[in-house]
XYZ file of C-alpha atoms in Angstrom:
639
model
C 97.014 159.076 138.853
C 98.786 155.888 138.729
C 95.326 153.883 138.063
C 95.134 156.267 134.743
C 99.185 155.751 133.937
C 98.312 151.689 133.963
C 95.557 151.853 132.381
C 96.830 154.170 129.193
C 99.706 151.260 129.534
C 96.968 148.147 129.093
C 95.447 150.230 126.032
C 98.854 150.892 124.291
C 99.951 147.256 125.048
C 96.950 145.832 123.781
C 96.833 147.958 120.552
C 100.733 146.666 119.728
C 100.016 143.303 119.886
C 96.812 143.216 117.732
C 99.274 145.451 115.497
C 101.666 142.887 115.686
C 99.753 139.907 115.217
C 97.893 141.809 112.344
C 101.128 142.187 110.989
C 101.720 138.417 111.097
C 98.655 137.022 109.463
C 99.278 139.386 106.707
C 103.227 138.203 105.961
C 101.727 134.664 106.176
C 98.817 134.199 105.123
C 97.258 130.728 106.601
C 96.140 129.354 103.404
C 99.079 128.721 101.693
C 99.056 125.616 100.171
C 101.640 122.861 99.575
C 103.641 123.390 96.427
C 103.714 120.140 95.260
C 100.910 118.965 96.709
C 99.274 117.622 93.320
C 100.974 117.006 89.968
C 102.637 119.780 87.907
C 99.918 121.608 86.335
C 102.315 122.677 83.195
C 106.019 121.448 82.865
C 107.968 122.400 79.273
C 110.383 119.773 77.807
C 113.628 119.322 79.735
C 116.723 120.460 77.704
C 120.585 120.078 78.809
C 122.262 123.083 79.959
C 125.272 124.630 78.280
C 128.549 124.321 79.663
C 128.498 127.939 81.050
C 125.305 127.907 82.193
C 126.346 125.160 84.185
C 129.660 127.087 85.758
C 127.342 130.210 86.569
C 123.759 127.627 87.981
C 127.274 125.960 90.366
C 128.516 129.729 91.231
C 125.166 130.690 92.478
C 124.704 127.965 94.255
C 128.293 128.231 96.269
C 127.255 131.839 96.698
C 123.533 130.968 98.173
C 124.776 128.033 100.275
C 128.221 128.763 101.480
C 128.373 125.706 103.260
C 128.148 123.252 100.158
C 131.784 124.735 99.391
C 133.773 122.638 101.550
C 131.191 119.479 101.502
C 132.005 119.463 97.388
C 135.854 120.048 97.784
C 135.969 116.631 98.794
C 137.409 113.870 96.644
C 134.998 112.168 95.479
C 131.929 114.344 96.531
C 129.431 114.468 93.685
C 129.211 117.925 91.404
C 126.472 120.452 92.169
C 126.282 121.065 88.159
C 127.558 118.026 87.091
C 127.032 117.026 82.557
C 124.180 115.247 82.601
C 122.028 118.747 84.061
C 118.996 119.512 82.733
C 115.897 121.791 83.200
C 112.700 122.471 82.315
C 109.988 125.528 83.322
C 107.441 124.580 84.948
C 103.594 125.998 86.806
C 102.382 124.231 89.857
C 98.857 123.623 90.521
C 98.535 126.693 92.745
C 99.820 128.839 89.391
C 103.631 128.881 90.949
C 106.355 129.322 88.531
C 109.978 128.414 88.908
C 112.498 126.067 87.084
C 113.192 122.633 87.823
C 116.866 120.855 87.299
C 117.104 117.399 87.249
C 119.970 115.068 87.613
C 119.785 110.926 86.689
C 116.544 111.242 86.739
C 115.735 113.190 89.949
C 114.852 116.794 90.179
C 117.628 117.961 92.333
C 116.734 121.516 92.439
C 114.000 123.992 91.768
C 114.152 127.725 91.218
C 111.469 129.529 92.005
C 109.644 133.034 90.897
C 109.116 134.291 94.028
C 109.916 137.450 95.177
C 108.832 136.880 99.197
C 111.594 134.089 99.415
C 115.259 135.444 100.373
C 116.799 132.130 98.255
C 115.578 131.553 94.916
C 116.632 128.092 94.536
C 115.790 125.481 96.863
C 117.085 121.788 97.326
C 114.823 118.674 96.678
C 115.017 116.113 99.451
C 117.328 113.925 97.077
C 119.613 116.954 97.128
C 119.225 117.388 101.064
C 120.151 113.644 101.484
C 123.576 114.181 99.911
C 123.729 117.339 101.574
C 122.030 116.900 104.947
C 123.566 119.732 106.889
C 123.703 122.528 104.108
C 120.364 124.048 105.190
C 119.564 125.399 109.417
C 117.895 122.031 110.579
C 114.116 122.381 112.533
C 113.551 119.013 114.464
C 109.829 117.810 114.846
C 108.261 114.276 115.615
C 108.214 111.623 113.160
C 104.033 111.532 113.309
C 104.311 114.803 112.425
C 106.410 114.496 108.987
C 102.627 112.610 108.097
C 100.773 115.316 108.316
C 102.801 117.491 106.596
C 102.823 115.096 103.454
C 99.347 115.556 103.565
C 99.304 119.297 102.772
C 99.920 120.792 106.252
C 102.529 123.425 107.322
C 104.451 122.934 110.764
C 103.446 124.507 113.750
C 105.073 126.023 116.620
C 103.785 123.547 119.328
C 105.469 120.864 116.643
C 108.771 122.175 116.525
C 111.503 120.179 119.031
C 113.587 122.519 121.473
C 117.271 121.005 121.649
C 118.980 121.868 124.736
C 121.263 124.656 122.412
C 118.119 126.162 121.505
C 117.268 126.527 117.948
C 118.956 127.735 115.154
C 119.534 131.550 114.424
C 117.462 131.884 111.219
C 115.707 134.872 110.022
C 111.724 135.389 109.010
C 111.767 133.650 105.392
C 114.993 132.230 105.146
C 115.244 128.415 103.963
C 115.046 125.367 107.134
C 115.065 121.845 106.548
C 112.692 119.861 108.587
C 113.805 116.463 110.272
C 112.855 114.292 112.891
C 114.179 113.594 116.493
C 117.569 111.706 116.325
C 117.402 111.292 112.524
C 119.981 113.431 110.535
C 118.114 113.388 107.121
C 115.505 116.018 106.038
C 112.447 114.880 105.291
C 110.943 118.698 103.739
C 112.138 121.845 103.179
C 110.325 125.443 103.812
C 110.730 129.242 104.893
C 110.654 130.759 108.354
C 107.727 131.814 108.769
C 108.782 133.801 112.244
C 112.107 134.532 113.213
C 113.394 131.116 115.852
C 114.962 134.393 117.879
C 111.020 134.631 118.883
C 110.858 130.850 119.746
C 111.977 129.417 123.078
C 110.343 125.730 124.688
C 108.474 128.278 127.504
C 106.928 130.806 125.116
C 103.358 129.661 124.558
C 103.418 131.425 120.807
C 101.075 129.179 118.619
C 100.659 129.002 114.648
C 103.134 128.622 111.999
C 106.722 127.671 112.699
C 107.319 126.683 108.513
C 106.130 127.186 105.453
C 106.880 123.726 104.135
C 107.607 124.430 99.900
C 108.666 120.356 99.114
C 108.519 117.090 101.190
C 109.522 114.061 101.063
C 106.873 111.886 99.029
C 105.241 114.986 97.879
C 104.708 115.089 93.800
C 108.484 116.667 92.974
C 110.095 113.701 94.659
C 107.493 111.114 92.573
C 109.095 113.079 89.270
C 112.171 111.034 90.492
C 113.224 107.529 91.135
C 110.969 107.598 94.360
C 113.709 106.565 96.728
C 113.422 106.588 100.751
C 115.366 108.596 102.791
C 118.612 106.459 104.290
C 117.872 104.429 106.889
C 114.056 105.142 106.751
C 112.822 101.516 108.198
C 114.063 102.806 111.678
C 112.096 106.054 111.675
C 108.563 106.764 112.490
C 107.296 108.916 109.725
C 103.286 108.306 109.750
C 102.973 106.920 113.075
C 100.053 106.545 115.700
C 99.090 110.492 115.393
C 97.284 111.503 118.388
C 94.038 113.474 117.784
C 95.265 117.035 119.000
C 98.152 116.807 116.770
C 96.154 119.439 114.893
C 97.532 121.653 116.923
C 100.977 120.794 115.834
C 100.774 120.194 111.954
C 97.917 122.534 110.944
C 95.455 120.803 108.044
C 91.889 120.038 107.406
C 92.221 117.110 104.915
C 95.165 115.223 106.205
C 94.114 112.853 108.864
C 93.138 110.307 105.739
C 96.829 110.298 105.034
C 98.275 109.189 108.661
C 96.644 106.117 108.591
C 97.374 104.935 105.702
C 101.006 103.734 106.667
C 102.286 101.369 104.620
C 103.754 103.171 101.559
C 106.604 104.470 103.121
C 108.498 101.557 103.405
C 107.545 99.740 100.093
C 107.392 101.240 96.517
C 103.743 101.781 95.869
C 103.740 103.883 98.309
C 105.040 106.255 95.387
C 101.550 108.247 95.413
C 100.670 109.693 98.751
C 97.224 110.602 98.731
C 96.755 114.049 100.705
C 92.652 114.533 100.607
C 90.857 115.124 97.137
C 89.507 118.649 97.181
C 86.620 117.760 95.357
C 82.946 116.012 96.770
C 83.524 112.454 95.436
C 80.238 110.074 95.805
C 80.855 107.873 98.569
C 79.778 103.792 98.613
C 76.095 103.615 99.008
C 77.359 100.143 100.618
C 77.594 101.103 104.711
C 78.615 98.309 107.465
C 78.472 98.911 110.918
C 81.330 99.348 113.328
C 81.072 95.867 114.879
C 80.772 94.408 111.213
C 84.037 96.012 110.013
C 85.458 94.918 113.129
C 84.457 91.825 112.178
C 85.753 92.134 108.398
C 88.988 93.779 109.529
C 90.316 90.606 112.116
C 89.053 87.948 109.206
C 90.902 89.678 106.589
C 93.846 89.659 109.238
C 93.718 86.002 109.340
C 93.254 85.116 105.410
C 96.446 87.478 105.192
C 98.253 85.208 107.765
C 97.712 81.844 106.627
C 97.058 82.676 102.671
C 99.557 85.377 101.987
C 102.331 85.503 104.827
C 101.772 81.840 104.945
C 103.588 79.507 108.251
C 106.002 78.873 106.016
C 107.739 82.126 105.406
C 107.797 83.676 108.557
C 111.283 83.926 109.412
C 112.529 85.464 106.261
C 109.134 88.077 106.289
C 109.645 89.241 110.087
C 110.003 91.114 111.586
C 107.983 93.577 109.500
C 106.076 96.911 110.422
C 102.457 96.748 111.438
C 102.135 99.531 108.546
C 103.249 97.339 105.545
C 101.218 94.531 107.174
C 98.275 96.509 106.799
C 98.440 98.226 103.351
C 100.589 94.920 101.569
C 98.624 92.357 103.432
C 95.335 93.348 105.103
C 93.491 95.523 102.729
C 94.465 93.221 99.478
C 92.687 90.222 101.928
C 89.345 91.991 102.053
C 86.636 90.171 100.771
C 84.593 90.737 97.679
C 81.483 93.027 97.858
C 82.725 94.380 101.600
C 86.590 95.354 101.017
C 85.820 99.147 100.251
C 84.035 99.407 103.510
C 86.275 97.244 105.739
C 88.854 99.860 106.802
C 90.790 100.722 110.057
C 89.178 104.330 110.289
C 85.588 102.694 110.181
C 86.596 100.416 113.094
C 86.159 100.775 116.693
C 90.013 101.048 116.686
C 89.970 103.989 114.553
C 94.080 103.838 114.247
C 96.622 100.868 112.914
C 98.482 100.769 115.881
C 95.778 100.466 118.444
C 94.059 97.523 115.775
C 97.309 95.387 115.907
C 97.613 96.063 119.963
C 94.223 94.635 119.995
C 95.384 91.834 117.820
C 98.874 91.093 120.616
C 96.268 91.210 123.105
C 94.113 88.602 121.817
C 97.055 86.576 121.737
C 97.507 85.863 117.930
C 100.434 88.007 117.177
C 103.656 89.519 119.320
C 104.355 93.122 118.374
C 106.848 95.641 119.525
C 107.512 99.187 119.262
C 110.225 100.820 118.303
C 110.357 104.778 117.780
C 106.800 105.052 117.694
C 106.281 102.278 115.170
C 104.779 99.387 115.810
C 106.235 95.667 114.461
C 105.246 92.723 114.281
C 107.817 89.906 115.522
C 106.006 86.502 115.351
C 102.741 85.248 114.586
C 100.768 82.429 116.543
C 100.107 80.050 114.022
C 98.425 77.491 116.835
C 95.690 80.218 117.785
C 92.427 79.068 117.713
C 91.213 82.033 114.828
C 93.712 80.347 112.283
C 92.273 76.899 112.977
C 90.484 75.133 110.012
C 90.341 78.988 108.288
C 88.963 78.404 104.614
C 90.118 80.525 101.785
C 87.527 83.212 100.183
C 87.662 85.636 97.321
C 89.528 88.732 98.056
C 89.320 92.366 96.290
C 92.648 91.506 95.228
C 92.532 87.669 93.270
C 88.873 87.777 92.722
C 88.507 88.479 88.755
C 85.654 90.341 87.605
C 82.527 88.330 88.269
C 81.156 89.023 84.432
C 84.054 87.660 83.277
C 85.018 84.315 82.646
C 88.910 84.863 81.563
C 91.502 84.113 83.669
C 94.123 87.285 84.322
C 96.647 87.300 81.965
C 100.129 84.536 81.756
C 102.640 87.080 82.885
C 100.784 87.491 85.606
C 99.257 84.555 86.325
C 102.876 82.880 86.622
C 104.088 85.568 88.526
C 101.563 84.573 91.361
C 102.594 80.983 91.371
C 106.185 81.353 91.447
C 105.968 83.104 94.731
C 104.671 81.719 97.786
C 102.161 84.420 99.038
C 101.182 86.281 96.279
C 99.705 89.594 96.609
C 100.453 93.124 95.586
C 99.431 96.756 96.305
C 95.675 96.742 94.344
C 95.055 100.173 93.600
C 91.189 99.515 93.712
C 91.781 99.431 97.200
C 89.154 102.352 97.356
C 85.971 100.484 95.559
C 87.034 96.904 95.518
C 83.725 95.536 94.428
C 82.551 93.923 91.165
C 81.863 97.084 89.453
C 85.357 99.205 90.495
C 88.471 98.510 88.116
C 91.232 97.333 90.068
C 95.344 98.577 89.676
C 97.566 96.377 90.813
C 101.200 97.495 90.489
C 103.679 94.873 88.972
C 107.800 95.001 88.543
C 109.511 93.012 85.779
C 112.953 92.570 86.481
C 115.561 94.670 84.403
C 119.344 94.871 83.774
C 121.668 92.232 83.759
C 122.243 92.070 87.750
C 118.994 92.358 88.947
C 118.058 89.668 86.365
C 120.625 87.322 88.063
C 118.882 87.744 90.864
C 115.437 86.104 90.066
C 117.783 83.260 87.847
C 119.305 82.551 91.216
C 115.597 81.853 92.287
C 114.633 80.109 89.297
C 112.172 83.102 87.875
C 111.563 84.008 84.625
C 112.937 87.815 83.419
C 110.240 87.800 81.322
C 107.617 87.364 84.659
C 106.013 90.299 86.246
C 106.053 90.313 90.071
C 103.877 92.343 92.807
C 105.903 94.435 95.802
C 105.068 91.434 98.121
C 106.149 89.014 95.343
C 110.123 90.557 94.419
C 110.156 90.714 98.309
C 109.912 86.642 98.346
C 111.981 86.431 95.616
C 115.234 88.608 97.746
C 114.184 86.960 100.867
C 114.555 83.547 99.589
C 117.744 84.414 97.717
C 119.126 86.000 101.308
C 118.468 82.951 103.298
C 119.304 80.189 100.508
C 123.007 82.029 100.661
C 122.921 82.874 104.665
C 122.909 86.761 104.580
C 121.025 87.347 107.813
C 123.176 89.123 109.690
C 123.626 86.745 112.793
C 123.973 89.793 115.074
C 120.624 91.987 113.955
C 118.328 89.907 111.850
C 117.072 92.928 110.342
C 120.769 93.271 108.614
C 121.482 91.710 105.278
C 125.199 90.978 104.455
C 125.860 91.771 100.781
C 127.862 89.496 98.512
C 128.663 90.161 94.976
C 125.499 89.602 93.440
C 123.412 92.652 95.838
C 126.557 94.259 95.664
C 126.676 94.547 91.824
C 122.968 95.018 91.488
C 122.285 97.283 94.319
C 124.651 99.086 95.388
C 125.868 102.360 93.554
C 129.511 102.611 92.690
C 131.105 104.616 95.919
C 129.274 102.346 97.665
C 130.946 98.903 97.110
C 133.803 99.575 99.138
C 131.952 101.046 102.105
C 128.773 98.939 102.722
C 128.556 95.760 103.784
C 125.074 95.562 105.131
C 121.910 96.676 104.667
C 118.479 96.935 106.458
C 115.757 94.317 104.469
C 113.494 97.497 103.796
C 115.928 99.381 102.248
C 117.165 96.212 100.245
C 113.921 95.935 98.901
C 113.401 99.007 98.083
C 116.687 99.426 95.927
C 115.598 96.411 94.337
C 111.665 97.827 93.167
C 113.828 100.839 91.959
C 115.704 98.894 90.008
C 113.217 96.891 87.738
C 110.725 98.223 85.240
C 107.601 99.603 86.446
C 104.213 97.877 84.986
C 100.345 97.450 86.261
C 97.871 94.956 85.894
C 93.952 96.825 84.844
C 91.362 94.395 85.704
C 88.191 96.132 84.312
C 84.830 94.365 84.997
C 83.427 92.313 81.906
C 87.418 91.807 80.462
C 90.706 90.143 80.132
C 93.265 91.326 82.817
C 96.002 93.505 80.814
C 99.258 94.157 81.857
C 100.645 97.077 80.909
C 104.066 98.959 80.941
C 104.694 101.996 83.503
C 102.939 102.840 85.717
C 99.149 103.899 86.058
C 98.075 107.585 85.304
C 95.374 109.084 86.513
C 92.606 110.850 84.891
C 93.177 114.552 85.028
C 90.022 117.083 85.581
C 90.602 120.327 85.272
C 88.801 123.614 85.489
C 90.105 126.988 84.180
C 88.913 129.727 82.263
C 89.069 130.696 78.820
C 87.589 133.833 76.503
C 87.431 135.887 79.356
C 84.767 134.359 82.076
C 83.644 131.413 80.416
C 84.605 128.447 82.086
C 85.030 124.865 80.858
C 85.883 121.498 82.302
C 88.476 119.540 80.744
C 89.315 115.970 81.125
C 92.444 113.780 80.135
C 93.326 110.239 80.199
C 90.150 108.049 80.484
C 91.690 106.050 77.328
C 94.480 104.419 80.413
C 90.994 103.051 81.815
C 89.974 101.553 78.386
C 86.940 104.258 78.589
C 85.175 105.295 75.203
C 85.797 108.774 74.951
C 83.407 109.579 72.201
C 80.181 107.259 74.939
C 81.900 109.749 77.719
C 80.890 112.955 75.798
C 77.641 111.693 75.438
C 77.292 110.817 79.080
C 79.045 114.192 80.290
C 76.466 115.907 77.682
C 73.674 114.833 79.453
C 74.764 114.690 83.133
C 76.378 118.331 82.911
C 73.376 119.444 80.839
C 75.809 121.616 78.423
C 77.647 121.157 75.833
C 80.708 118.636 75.397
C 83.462 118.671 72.642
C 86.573 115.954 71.878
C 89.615 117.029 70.786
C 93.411 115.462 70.522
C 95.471 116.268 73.138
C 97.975 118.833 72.489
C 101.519 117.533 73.232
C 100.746 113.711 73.342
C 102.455 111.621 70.949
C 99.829 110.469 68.361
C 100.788 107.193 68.775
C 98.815 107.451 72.135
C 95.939 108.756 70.799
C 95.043 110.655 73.659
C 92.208 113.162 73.812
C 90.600 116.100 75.410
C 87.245 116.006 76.483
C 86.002 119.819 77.238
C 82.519 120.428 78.921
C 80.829 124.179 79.250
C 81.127 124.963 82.389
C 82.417 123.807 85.899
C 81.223 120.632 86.415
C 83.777 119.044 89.032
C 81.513 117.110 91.035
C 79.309 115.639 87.928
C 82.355 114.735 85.707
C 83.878 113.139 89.294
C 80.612 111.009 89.683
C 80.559 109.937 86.000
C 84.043 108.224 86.393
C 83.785 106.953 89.674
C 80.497 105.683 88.293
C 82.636 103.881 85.137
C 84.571 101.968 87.684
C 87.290 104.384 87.919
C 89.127 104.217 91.242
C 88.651 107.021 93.506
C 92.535 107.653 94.193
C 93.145 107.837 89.940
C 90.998 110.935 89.909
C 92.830 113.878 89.889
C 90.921 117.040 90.245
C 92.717 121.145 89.941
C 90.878 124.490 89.713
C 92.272 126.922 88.005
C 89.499 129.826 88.781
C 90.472 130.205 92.087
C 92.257 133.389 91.757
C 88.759 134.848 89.359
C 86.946 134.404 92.686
């Protein structure tokens, strides 16, 4: 009898909980995407709001977020609706609707049409660094924060158990996600199980959130593209260990954690999370032992040719990440540089490379929080010895051509010991690729002081690596280091006045040399330098746009391919449509592009049919770097 009473028991049991965990996979589905993964797929014109809709957009938001009541009471405190408001509509590239506001610039807020989420509106991570306790906080590890700017929600065997146990939120209810003994959020999601559920000794695995923005993400590159306070001391893409798969769930994300460098330095505007389309791959292939090989030589051309013996002490300490992306890759040489990277070595990771590197004995490291930084460089090392100069993917000019690049930025490179920038060819460096290389001119009447202080040119454009110089030299020609922390840089009226917002100039003093720089890039005028094989280097103003392909249907189930902005890679449209005729095998058609100004000229190239992969070949074929194609597919929900 009681054999039959346990066993009825095991049955029942077993039943409830592939009831419950049915239950669970069909609330949250595991293939929700990141929001703002890519760019905005549709976005209207932004238009001011009226007075009264201001009021009632403020009410709402007191009434959703009780806590922002008191935090705005403050004298002082900034206004949750303040004139300058505006919004647009807008459709993501997974067909989300919602409304974005913006504020100076930044979107600030975005309301969303969907009915599964208890809080319509949700707070950009510009609004949740004013505001960083108005939202139930869920701590994770800095690594971590990586992967889920790569596409990736966070999982349970992620999350961080304080000692109070985790907050009480509900199944669906807005978190903010930050990282161990850092008080800023660096995303924002839903629940997607009730933390009641969650202790440190359950052994529940899959989704903790459903991350809708993060930090880095395409909403916060709509903005100025600022860092989180205090960033430089954080680990945010850090030495991930294999199994973290486990904690942030993705397929395409690794890519994204070892390329490390952007977060501390402007370029690193565009984090690239995986293309989800098959892009031809360099029919160049080195082996491990070669890149090896590659990799510690394009270390040492970085050292002596870039960071230079003289300029040490104003340049370090600096991360191993920046090192890398700022330094390493641009010192890749010609014909190689697109296969020479860390993931192709026997390393595998940047932090394990630049242990290596310590152990060899040309350069002292340390780690702090999980990041790795180097502190001095052993300029008497053998390797450095009689090193000779080569041509790198980033100086070499096209080999067809015999022009020099052009005099903006030409003098730009001389003025600053160095040189360098953040090539955006990083991904097909060789002869045939065009290369991007981003370039700042300064702008504004106290930033311009600035570079006269250093005797450069307003008119001069200058690379990340290049304005850093510029601020270093201007630190230690007035004696800002901070004698104390060397990382600290005292501000005097100059940074004060050019840096430093207005409630600010009574209440810092000092800043990191990270964050100084990266005030600095935000402050002056975004340009890039194209250097297309066979012509003149142009400089142009902004910065680089991609080329768009897109697939969605039209006239019921015919589908077409459309594609946008080859023109910002000097490409013929009307030799594309040829091309695209005969590669796709179907018909092709040029059109203007509705909305573009017409002093653009911009067009629309539309091919019969889905032809992702073709159309992807065709432009990486052109020369057109890998991480300027943009591909979104509409037909998805047809399927």
């Amino acid at each position: 009898m009681t054999s039959n009473v346990h066993f009825v028991w095991f049955c029942c049991s077993t039943r409830v909980a592939q009831a419950y965990k049915i239950q669970l996979q069909l609330s949250f589905p595991y293939t929700n995407p990141l929001m703002f993964k890519k760019s905005l797929a549709n976005i209207k014109s932004f238009s001011p709001l009226r007075s009264s809709d201001r009021r009632r957009f403020r009410e709402d938001l007191l009434i959703a977020f009780p806590v922002l009541k008191d935090a705005t009471a403050e004298e002082g405190a900034p206004s949750l609706a303040p004139e300058g408001l505006q919004s647009a509509k807008f459709a993501t590239h997974i067909n989300d609707l919602g409304v974005v506001y913006m504020v100076d610039g930044n979107p600030v807020w975005i309301k969303l049409d969907k009915s599964t989420l208890s809080v319509k509106t949700v707070p950009s991570v510009y609004t949740l660094w004013k505001y960083p306790n108005m939202l139930p906080k869920i701590v994770t590890w800095g690594p971590v924060v990586g992967k889920l700017m790569g596409g990736a929600d966070l999982m349970i065997p992620g999350l961080i158990f304080p000692s109070e146990g985790l907050p009480d939120v509900k199944e669906g209810e807005l978190v903010a996600i930050t990282i161990k003994d850092y008080p800023f959020p660096m995303a924002v999601g839903t629940m997607a199980i009730s933390t009641s559920k969650l202790t440190a000794q359950s052994n529940i695995k899959g989704k903790a959130v459903l991350i809708i923005h993060v930090y880095k993400d395409h909403l916060w590159a709509m903005g100025s593209k600022a860092d989180p306070p205090d960033l430089t001391d954080v680990p945010v893409q850090g030495d991930a260990e294999e199994d973290e798969e486990e904690v942030a769930e993705g397929r395409n994300v690794s890519d994204t954690t070892e390329r490390t460098g952007e977060s501390e330095v402007a370029s690193a505007g565009i984090v690239e999370a995986g293309a989800e389309t098959e892009l031809s791959e360099s029919s160049k292939k080195l082996s491990t032992d070669e890149v090896d090989a590659f990799l510690r030589t394009s270390l040492y051309h970085a050292l002596m040719f870039k960071l230079t013996p003289k300029h040490p002490a104003e340049l370090l300490p600096m991360s191993a990440s920046m090192l890398y992306s700022s330094y390493i890759l641009p010192s890749r040489p010609v014909g190689v540089g697109s296969e020479v990277d860390v993931k192709r070595s026997s390393w595998k990771k940047v932090a394990k490379f630049f242990k290596a590197m310590e152990k060899s004995g040309i350069l002292k490291t340390k780690e702090q929080r999980g990041e790795i930084y180097v502190t001095g460089v052993n300029w008497q090392h053998n390797e450095l010895a009689n090193l000779k100069s080569y041509k790198t993917v980033e100086s070499h000019p096209p080999a067809s051509s015999s022009q020099a690049p052009s005099a903006n930025a030409a003098s730009s490179s001389s003025n600053s010991a160095g040189g360098g920038g953040n090539s955006g060819g990083g991904d097909g460096g060789s002869g045939g690729s065009i290369q991007v290389i981003d370039l700042y001119k300064p702008h504004g009447t106290e930033v311009t002081a600035i570079f006269k202080d250093r005797n450069r040119s307003k008119d001069d454009l200058f690379t990340v690596i290049e304005a850093r110089n510029v601020l270093m030299e201007y630190v230690k020609e007035h004696g800002l280091v901070d004698p104390q922390n060397q990382r600290l840089v005292k501000i005097d009226a100059l940074l004060c006045d050019a840096l430093l917002k207005k409630d600010e100039y009574h209440t810092v003093d000092k800043l990191p040399r990270e964050q100084l720089l990266q005030r600095l890039i935000e402050k002056m005028q975004p340009w890039h330098q194209l250097i297309i094989p066979g012509k003149n280097a142009v400089d142009k103003k902004g910065a680089v746009k991609p080329v768009h392909i897109t697939v969605e249907r039209r006239q019921g189930r015919s589908t077409v391919t459309l594609v946008t902005g080859a023109e910002y890679f000097d490409l013929a449209v009307d030799e594309l449509v040829e091309e695209f005729k005969k590669r796709c095998a179907s018909s092709a058609a040029v059109t203007p592009l509705v909305g573009a100004s017409p002093k653009l000229q911009l067009q629309e190239i539309m091919v019969q049919g889905s032809h992702i992969k073709n159309v992807s070949d065709l432009l990486l074929a052109k020369g057109v770097p890998k991480k300027y194609i943009e591909v979104m597919d509409k037909t998805g929900k047809y399927k």
